[in-house]
Tab-separated table of C-alpha atoms in Angstrom:
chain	number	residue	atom	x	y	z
A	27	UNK	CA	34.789	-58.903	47.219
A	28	UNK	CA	35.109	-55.188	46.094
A	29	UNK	CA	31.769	-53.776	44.413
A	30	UNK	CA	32.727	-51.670	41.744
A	31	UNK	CA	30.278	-48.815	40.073
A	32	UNK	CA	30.358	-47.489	36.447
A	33	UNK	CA	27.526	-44.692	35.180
A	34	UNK	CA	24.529	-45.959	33.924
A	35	UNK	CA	24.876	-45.977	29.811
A	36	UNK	CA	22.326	-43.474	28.201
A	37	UNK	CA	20.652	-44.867	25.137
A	38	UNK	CA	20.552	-42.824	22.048
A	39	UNK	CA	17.055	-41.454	22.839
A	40	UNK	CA	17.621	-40.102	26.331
A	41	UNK	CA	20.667	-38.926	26.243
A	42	UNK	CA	21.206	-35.033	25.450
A	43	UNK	CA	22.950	-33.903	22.485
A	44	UNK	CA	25.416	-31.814	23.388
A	45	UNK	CA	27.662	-31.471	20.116
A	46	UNK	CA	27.093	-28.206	17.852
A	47	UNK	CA	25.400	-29.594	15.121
A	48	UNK	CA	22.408	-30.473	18.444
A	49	UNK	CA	22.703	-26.935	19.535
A	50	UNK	CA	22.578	-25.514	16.335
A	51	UNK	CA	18.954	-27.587	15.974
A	52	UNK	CA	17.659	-26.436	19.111
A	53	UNK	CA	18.153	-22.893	18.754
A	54	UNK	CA	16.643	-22.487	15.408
A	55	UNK	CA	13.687	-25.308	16.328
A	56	UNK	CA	12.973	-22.182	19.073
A	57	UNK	CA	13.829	-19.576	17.011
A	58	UNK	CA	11.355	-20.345	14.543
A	59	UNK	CA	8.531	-21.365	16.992
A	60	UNK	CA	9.023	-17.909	18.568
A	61	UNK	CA	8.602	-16.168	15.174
A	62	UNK	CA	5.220	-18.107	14.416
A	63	UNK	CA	3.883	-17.075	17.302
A	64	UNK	CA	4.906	-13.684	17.355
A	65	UNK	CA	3.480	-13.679	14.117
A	66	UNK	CA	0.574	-14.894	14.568
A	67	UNK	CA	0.167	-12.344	17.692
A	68	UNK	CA	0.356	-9.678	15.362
A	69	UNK	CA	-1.787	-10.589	13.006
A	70	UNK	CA	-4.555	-11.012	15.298
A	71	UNK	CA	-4.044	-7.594	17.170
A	72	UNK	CA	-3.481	-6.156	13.521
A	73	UNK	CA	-6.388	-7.536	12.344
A	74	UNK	CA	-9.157	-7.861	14.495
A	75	UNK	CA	-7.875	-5.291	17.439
A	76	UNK	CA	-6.021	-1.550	16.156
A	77	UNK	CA	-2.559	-0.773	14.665
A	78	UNK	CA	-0.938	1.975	14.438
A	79	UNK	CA	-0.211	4.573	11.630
A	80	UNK	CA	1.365	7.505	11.097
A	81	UNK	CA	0.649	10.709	9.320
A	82	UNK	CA	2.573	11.783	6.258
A	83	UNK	CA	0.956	14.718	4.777
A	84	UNK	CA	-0.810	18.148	5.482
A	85	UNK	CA	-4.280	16.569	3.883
A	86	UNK	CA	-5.750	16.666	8.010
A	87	UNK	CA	-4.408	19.756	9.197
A	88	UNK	CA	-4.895	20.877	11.524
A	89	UNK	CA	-6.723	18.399	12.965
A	90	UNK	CA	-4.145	16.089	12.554
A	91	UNK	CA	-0.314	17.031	11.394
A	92	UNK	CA	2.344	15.342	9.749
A	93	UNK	CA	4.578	12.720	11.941
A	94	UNK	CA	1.603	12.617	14.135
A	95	UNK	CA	1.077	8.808	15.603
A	96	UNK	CA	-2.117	7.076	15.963
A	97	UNK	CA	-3.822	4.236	16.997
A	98	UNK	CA	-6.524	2.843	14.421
A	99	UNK	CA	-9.297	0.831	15.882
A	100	UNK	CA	-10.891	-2.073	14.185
A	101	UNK	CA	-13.419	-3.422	17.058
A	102	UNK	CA	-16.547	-1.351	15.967
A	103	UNK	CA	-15.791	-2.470	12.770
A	104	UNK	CA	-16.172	-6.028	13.172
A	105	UNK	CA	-18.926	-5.104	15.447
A	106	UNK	CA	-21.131	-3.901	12.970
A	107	UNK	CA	-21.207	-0.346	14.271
A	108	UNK	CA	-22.187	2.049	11.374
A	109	UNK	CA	-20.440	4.542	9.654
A	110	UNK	CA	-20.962	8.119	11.040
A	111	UNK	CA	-20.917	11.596	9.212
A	112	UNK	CA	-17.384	12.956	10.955
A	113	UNK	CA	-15.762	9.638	11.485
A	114	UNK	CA	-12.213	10.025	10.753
A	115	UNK	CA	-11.363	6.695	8.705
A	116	UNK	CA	-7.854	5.434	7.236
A	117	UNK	CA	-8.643	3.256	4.409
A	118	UNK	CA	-7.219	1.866	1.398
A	119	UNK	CA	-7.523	4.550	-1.528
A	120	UNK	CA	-9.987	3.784	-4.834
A	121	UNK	CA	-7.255	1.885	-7.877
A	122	UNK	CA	-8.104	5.266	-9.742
A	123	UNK	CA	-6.442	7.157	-7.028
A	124	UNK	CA	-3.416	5.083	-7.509
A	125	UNK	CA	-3.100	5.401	-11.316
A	126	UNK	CA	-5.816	2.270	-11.569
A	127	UNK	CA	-3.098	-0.377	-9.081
A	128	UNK	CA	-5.876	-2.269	-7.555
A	129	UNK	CA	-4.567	-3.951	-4.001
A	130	UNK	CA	-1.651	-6.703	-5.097
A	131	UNK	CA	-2.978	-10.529	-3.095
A	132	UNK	CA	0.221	-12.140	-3.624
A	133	UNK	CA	1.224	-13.703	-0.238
A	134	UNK	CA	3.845	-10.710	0.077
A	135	UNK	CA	0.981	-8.164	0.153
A	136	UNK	CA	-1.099	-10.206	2.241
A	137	UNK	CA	1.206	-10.125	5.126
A	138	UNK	CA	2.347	-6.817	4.668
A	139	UNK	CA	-1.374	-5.279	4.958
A	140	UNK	CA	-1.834	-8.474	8.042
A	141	UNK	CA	1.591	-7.323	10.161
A	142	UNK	CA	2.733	-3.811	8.627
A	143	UNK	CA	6.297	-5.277	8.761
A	144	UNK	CA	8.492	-2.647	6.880
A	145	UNK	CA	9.878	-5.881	5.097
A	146	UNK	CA	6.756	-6.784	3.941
A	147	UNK	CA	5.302	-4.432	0.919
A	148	UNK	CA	2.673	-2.278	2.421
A	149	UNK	CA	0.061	-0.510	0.127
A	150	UNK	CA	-0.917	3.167	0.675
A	151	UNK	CA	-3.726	4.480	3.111
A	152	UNK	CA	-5.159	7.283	3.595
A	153	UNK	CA	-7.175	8.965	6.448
A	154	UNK	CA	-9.939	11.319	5.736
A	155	UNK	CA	-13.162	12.425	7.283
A	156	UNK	CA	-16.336	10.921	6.706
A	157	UNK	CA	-18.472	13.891	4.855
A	158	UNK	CA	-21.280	11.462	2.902
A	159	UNK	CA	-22.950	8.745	3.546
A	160	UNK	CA	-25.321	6.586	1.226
A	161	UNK	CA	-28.090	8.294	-0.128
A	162	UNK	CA	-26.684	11.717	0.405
A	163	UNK	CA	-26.518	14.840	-1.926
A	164	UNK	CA	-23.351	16.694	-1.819
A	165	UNK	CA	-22.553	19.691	-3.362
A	166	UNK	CA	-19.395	22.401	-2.323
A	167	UNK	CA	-19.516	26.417	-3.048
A	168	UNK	CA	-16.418	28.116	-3.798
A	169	UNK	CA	-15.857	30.384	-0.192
A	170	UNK	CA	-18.874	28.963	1.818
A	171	UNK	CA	-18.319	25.190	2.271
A	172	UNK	CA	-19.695	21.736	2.154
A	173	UNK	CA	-23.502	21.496	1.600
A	174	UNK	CA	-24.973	17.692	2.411
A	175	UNK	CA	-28.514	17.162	1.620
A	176	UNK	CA	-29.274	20.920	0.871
A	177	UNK	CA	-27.516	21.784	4.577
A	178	UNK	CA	-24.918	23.748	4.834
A	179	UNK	CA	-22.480	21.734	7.227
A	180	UNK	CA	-20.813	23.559	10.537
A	181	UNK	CA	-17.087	22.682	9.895
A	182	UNK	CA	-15.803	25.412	12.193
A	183	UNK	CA	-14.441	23.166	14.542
A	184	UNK	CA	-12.101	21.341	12.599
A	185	UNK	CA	-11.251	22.651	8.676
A	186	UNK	CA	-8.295	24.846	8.145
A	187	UNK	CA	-10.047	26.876	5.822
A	188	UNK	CA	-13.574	26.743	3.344
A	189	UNK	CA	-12.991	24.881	0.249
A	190	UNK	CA	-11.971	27.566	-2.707
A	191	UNK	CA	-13.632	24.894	-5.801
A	192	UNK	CA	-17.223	24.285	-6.825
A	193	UNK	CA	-18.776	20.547	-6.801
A	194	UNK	CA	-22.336	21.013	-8.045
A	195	UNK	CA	-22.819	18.054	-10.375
A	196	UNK	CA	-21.135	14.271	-11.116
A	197	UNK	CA	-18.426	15.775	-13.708
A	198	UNK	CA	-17.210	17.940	-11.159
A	199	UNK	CA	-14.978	15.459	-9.560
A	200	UNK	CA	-11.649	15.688	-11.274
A	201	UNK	CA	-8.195	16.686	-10.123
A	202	UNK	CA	-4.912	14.833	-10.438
A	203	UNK	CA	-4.318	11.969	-8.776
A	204	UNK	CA	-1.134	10.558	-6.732
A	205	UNK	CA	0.498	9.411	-10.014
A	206	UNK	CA	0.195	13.217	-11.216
A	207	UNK	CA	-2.700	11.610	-13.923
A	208	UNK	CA	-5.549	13.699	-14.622
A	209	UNK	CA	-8.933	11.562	-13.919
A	210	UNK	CA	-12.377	12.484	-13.760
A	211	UNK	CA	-13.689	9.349	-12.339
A	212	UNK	CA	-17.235	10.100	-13.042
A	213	UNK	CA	-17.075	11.473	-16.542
A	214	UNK	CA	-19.876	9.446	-18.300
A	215	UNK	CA	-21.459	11.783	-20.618
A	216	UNK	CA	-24.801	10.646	-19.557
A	217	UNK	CA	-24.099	10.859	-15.549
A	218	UNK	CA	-22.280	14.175	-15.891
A	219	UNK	CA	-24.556	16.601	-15.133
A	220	UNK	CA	-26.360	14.923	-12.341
A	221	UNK	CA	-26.246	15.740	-8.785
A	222	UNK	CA	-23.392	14.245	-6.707
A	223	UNK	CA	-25.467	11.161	-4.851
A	224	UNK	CA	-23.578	8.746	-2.607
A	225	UNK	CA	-24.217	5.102	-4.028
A	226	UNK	CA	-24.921	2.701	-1.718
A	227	UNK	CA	-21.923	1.296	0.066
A	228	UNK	CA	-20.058	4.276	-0.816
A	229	UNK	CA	-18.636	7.056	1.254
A	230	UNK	CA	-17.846	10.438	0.358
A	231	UNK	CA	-14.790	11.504	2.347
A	232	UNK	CA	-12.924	15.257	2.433
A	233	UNK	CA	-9.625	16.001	4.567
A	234	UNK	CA	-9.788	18.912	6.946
A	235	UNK	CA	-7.386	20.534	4.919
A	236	UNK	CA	-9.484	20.908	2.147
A	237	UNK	CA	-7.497	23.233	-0.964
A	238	UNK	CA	-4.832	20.313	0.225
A	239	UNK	CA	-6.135	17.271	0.348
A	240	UNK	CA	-6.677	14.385	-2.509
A	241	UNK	CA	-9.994	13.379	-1.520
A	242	UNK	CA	-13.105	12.435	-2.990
A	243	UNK	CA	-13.366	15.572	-4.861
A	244	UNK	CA	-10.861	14.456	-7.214
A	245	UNK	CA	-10.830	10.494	-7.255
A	246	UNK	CA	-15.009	10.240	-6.266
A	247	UNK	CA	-16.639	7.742	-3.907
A	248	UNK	CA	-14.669	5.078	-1.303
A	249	UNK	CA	-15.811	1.930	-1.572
A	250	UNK	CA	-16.529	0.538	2.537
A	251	UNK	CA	-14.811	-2.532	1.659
A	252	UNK	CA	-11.787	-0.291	1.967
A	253	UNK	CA	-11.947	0.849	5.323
A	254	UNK	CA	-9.437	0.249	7.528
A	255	UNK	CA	-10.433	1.136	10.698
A	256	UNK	CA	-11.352	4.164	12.633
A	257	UNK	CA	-8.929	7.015	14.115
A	258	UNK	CA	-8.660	6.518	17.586
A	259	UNK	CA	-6.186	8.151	19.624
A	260	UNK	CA	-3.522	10.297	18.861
A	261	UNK	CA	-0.485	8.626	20.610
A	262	UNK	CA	2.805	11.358	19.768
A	263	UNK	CA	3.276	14.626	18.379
A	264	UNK	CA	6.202	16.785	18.088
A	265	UNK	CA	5.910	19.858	19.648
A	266	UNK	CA	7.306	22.670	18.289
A	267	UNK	CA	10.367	24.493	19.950
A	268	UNK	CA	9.332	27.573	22.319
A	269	UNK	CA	10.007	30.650	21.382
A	270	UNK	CA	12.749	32.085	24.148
A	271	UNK	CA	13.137	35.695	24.274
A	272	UNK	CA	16.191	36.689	23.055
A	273	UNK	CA	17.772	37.481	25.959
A	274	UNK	CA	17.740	33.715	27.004
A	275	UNK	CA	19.374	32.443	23.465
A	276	UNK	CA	22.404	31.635	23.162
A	277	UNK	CA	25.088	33.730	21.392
A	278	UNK	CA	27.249	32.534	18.983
Protein backbone atom coordinates (compact mmCIF):
# COMPACT_ATOMS: atom_id res chain seq x y z
CA UNK A 1 0.00 0.00 0.00
CA UNK A 2 1.79 3.28 -1.09
CA UNK A 3 2.61 5.70 1.98
CA UNK A 4 2.09 9.02 0.90
CA UNK A 5 3.69 12.33 2.75
CA UNK A 6 2.23 15.90 2.83
CA UNK A 7 4.16 18.90 5.01
CA UNK A 8 3.28 19.20 8.37
CA UNK A 9 0.48 22.23 8.61
CA UNK A 10 1.90 25.26 10.64
CA UNK A 11 -0.62 26.74 13.01
CA UNK A 12 -1.17 30.40 13.01
CA UNK A 13 1.28 30.96 15.91
CA UNK A 14 4.36 29.22 14.55
CA UNK A 15 4.28 29.86 11.35
CA UNK A 16 6.35 32.99 9.96
CA UNK A 17 4.73 35.83 8.40
CA UNK A 18 6.10 36.38 5.39
CA UNK A 19 3.58 38.89 3.60
CA UNK A 20 4.56 42.78 3.63
CA UNK A 21 2.27 44.01 5.97
CA UNK A 22 4.65 41.16 8.61
CA UNK A 23 7.77 42.67 7.28
CA UNK A 24 6.72 46.01 7.48
CA UNK A 25 6.03 45.15 11.52
CA UNK A 26 9.25 43.67 12.05
CA UNK A 27 11.37 46.25 10.73
CA UNK A 28 9.89 49.12 12.53
CA UNK A 29 9.33 46.76 15.95
CA UNK A 30 13.52 46.84 15.47
CA UNK A 31 13.77 50.05 14.27
CA UNK A 32 12.30 51.55 17.17
CA UNK A 33 13.97 49.24 19.80
CA UNK A 34 17.30 50.33 18.25
CA UNK A 35 16.42 54.04 18.67
CA UNK A 36 15.50 53.55 22.51
CA UNK A 37 18.49 52.18 23.13
CA UNK A 38 20.62 54.32 21.29
CA UNK A 39 18.91 56.83 23.10
CA UNK A 40 19.16 55.89 26.13
CA UNK A 41 23.11 55.29 25.45
CA UNK A 42 23.41 58.78 24.91
CA UNK A 43 21.82 60.08 27.52
CA UNK A 44 23.79 58.28 29.96
CA UNK A 45 27.28 59.12 28.36
CA UNK A 46 25.75 62.75 27.95
CA UNK A 47 24.82 62.92 31.24
CA UNK A 48 26.76 61.29 33.69
CA UNK A 49 30.14 60.71 31.41
CA UNK A 50 31.42 64.03 28.86
CA UNK A 51 30.03 65.41 25.55
CA UNK A 52 31.37 67.29 23.34
CA UNK A 53 31.16 71.06 22.37
CA UNK A 54 32.44 73.29 20.19
CA UNK A 55 33.73 76.79 20.31
CA UNK A 56 31.95 79.65 18.62
CA UNK A 57 33.50 82.82 19.63
CA UNK A 58 36.86 84.69 20.36
CA UNK A 59 35.67 85.07 24.30
CA UNK A 60 38.85 82.17 25.12
CA UNK A 61 41.42 83.24 22.89
CA UNK A 62 43.87 82.29 22.76
CA UNK A 63 43.58 79.69 24.94
CA UNK A 64 40.96 78.29 23.11
CA UNK A 65 39.80 79.51 19.36
CA UNK A 66 36.80 79.43 17.46
CA UNK A 67 35.77 75.91 15.68
CA UNK A 68 37.95 74.41 18.26
CA UNK A 69 36.38 70.82 19.53
CA UNK A 70 36.28 69.63 22.98
CA UNK A 71 35.43 67.09 25.18
CA UNK A 72 33.52 68.27 28.47
CA UNK A 73 33.83 66.04 31.44
CA UNK A 74 31.12 65.48 33.93
CA UNK A 75 32.75 62.62 36.30
CA UNK A 76 34.36 65.03 38.92
CA UNK A 77 31.28 66.61 38.92
CA UNK A 78 29.14 63.98 40.12
CA UNK A 79 32.04 63.08 42.22
CA UNK A 80 31.88 65.88 44.37
CA UNK A 81 35.26 67.28 43.37
CA UNK A 82 35.32 71.09 44.10
CA UNK A 83 35.47 73.91 42.03
CA UNK A 84 39.04 75.29 41.44
CA UNK A 85 40.28 78.95 40.77
CA UNK A 86 41.39 78.31 36.80
CA UNK A 87 38.95 75.60 36.01
CA UNK A 88 37.76 76.16 32.61
CA UNK A 89 33.84 75.42 32.92
CA UNK A 90 31.02 75.43 30.07
CA UNK A 91 27.86 76.14 31.76
CA UNK A 92 24.51 77.36 31.16
CA UNK A 93 24.58 81.35 31.17
CA UNK A 94 22.56 83.47 34.17
CA UNK A 95 18.48 84.29 32.45
CA UNK A 96 19.87 87.98 32.66
CA UNK A 97 22.52 87.10 30.22
CA UNK A 98 19.90 85.87 27.91
CA UNK A 99 17.55 88.89 28.05
CA UNK A 100 15.93 87.19 31.48
CA UNK A 101 14.94 83.39 29.20
CA UNK A 102 15.38 81.19 32.13
CA UNK A 103 16.15 77.34 30.82
CA UNK A 104 12.69 76.13 28.87
CA UNK A 105 11.67 72.19 30.83
CA UNK A 106 9.30 71.29 28.24
CA UNK A 107 10.14 67.66 27.22
CA UNK A 108 11.72 69.23 23.91
CA UNK A 109 14.36 71.07 26.00
CA UNK A 110 14.86 68.30 28.22
CA UNK A 111 16.17 66.05 25.60
CA UNK A 112 17.88 68.50 23.74
CA UNK A 113 20.19 69.57 26.87
CA UNK A 114 20.08 65.18 27.70
CA UNK A 115 21.32 64.13 23.84
CA UNK A 116 22.48 67.53 22.07
CA UNK A 117 20.54 66.21 19.01
CA UNK A 118 20.55 69.20 16.50
CA UNK A 119 16.72 68.29 16.23
CA UNK A 120 16.20 68.76 19.60
CA UNK A 121 16.29 72.68 20.81
CA UNK A 122 19.52 73.17 22.59
CA UNK A 123 19.99 76.23 24.95
CA UNK A 124 23.21 78.33 24.89
CA UNK A 125 26.50 77.58 26.92
CA UNK A 126 29.19 79.18 27.52
CA UNK A 127 32.80 78.32 28.64
CA UNK A 128 34.76 80.60 30.79
CA UNK A 129 37.45 80.40 33.39
CA UNK A 130 36.89 80.05 36.89
CA UNK A 131 38.37 83.55 38.44
CA UNK A 132 36.16 83.59 42.01
CA UNK A 133 35.13 81.42 44.20
CA UNK A 134 32.76 81.88 47.33
CA UNK A 135 33.84 84.21 49.74
CA UNK A 136 36.21 85.99 47.46
CA UNK A 137 36.84 89.79 46.83
CA UNK A 138 37.33 90.72 43.31
CA UNK A 139 38.21 93.80 42.00
CA UNK A 140 39.92 94.61 38.15
CA UNK A 141 42.31 97.82 37.35
CA UNK A 142 42.16 99.30 34.06
CA UNK A 143 45.95 98.08 32.46
CA UNK A 144 47.10 95.85 35.44
CA UNK A 145 44.59 92.97 35.79
CA UNK A 146 42.47 90.86 38.00
CA UNK A 147 42.99 91.37 41.78
CA UNK A 148 41.25 88.34 44.04
CA UNK A 149 41.35 88.83 47.67
CA UNK A 150 43.71 91.93 47.56
CA UNK A 151 46.26 89.62 45.15
CA UNK A 152 47.08 90.56 42.13
CA UNK A 153 46.55 87.27 39.98
CA UNK A 154 49.54 85.90 37.47
CA UNK A 155 47.47 85.54 34.21
CA UNK A 156 50.53 85.55 31.98
CA UNK A 157 50.11 82.22 30.92
CA UNK A 158 46.90 82.29 29.40
CA UNK A 159 45.02 86.02 28.79
CA UNK A 160 45.40 87.67 25.48
CA UNK A 161 45.80 90.87 26.96
CA UNK A 162 45.07 92.87 30.71
CA UNK A 163 41.57 93.90 31.04
CA UNK A 164 41.25 97.81 29.79
CA UNK A 165 37.80 98.46 32.48
CA UNK A 166 37.70 99.06 36.21
CA UNK A 167 35.52 96.67 38.64
CA UNK A 168 36.02 98.15 42.10
CA UNK A 169 32.55 97.96 43.62
CA UNK A 170 28.94 95.88 43.07
CA UNK A 171 27.55 98.62 40.44
CA UNK A 172 30.40 98.08 38.38
CA UNK A 173 29.08 95.08 36.65
CA UNK A 174 27.19 96.28 33.64
CA UNK A 175 27.69 95.85 29.92
CA UNK A 176 25.27 94.63 27.29
CA UNK A 177 24.17 91.45 27.21
CA UNK A 178 23.63 88.77 24.24
CA UNK A 179 20.22 90.34 23.41
CA UNK A 180 22.20 93.78 22.91
CA UNK A 181 20.10 94.93 26.45
CA UNK A 182 21.91 97.03 28.75
CA UNK A 183 21.81 95.33 32.44
CA UNK A 184 23.52 96.06 35.48
CA UNK A 185 22.60 93.01 37.34
CA UNK A 186 23.66 94.28 40.64
CA UNK A 187 22.29 97.78 40.62
CA UNK A 188 20.50 97.94 44.05
CA UNK A 189 21.07 101.33 45.29
CA UNK A 190 21.89 100.01 48.64
CA UNK A 191 24.46 97.12 47.37
CA UNK A 192 26.07 99.45 44.84
CA UNK A 193 28.90 100.65 46.30
CA UNK A 194 30.05 97.59 48.07
CA UNK A 195 32.92 95.47 47.27
CA UNK A 196 32.43 92.74 44.63
CA UNK A 197 32.05 89.45 47.15
CA UNK A 198 31.29 86.04 45.64
CA UNK A 199 27.97 84.73 47.37
CA UNK A 200 27.99 81.46 48.33
CA UNK A 201 27.33 78.99 45.57
CA UNK A 202 28.33 81.50 43.15
CA UNK A 203 31.25 81.71 40.81
CA UNK A 204 32.82 84.56 39.32
CA UNK A 205 34.02 83.58 35.85
CA UNK A 206 36.20 85.88 33.11
CA UNK A 207 37.20 84.56 29.47
CA UNK A 208 40.85 84.73 28.57
CA UNK A 209 40.00 87.15 26.13
CA UNK A 210 39.04 89.61 28.43
CA UNK A 211 38.09 93.33 26.36
CA UNK A 212 36.07 90.32 24.38
CA UNK A 213 34.37 88.30 26.38
CA UNK A 214 30.62 88.55 28.01
CA UNK A 215 31.48 87.37 31.31
CA UNK A 216 30.72 88.06 34.73
CA UNK A 217 31.78 91.55 34.44
CA UNK A 218 28.76 92.39 32.64
CA UNK A 219 25.94 89.79 33.62
CA UNK A 220 27.57 89.17 37.55
CA UNK A 221 27.80 85.87 39.42
CA UNK A 222 27.08 82.02 37.85
CA UNK A 223 25.01 80.21 39.78
CA UNK A 224 26.91 76.28 40.26
CA UNK A 225 23.70 74.78 39.50
CA UNK A 226 24.64 75.82 36.00
CA UNK A 227 27.68 74.09 35.41
CA UNK A 228 28.00 71.88 32.86
CA UNK A 229 30.97 70.18 33.16
CA UNK A 230 34.62 70.81 33.01
CA UNK A 231 36.92 71.43 29.77
CA UNK A 232 38.77 68.50 29.16
CA UNK A 233 40.56 67.90 26.11
CA UNK A 234 40.83 69.70 23.12
CA UNK A 235 39.96 67.08 20.39
CA UNK A 236 40.42 69.30 16.66
CA UNK A 237 41.68 72.47 15.58
CA UNK A 238 42.19 73.92 12.27
CA UNK A 239 45.46 74.82 11.56
CA UNK A 240 46.16 77.60 9.70
CA UNK A 241 47.68 77.36 6.08
CA UNK A 242 51.68 77.71 5.97
CA UNK A 243 53.05 80.41 4.68
CA UNK A 244 55.11 79.11 1.32
CA UNK A 245 57.62 81.39 0.02
CA UNK A 246 56.68 82.74 -2.99
CA UNK A 247 58.69 81.00 -5.10
CA UNK A 248 56.73 77.72 -4.27
CA UNK A 249 53.07 79.40 -5.03
CA UNK A 250 51.46 78.88 -7.69
CA UNK A 251 51.03 81.40 -10.55
CA UNK A 252 48.02 82.25 -11.99
Amino acid sequence: MPVTTSAPQQTENSSPDNSPKGFLQGFLKEAIELIVVTLILLIGIRWGIAEARYIPSSSMEPTLQINDRLIVEKISGHLGKPIQRGDILVFYPPAIEMGGEELSNDPLHWLGRLTGLPFFPNDPAFIKRVIGLPGDIIRVQDGQGVYVNGQLLDESAYIKEVPAYNLNVLSDIRGRNAKGNYIQPTGDKAKANEPIIVPAGRLFMMGDNRNNSEDSHVWGFLDQKRVIGRAWLLIWRRLEAPAYPPSLQAQE
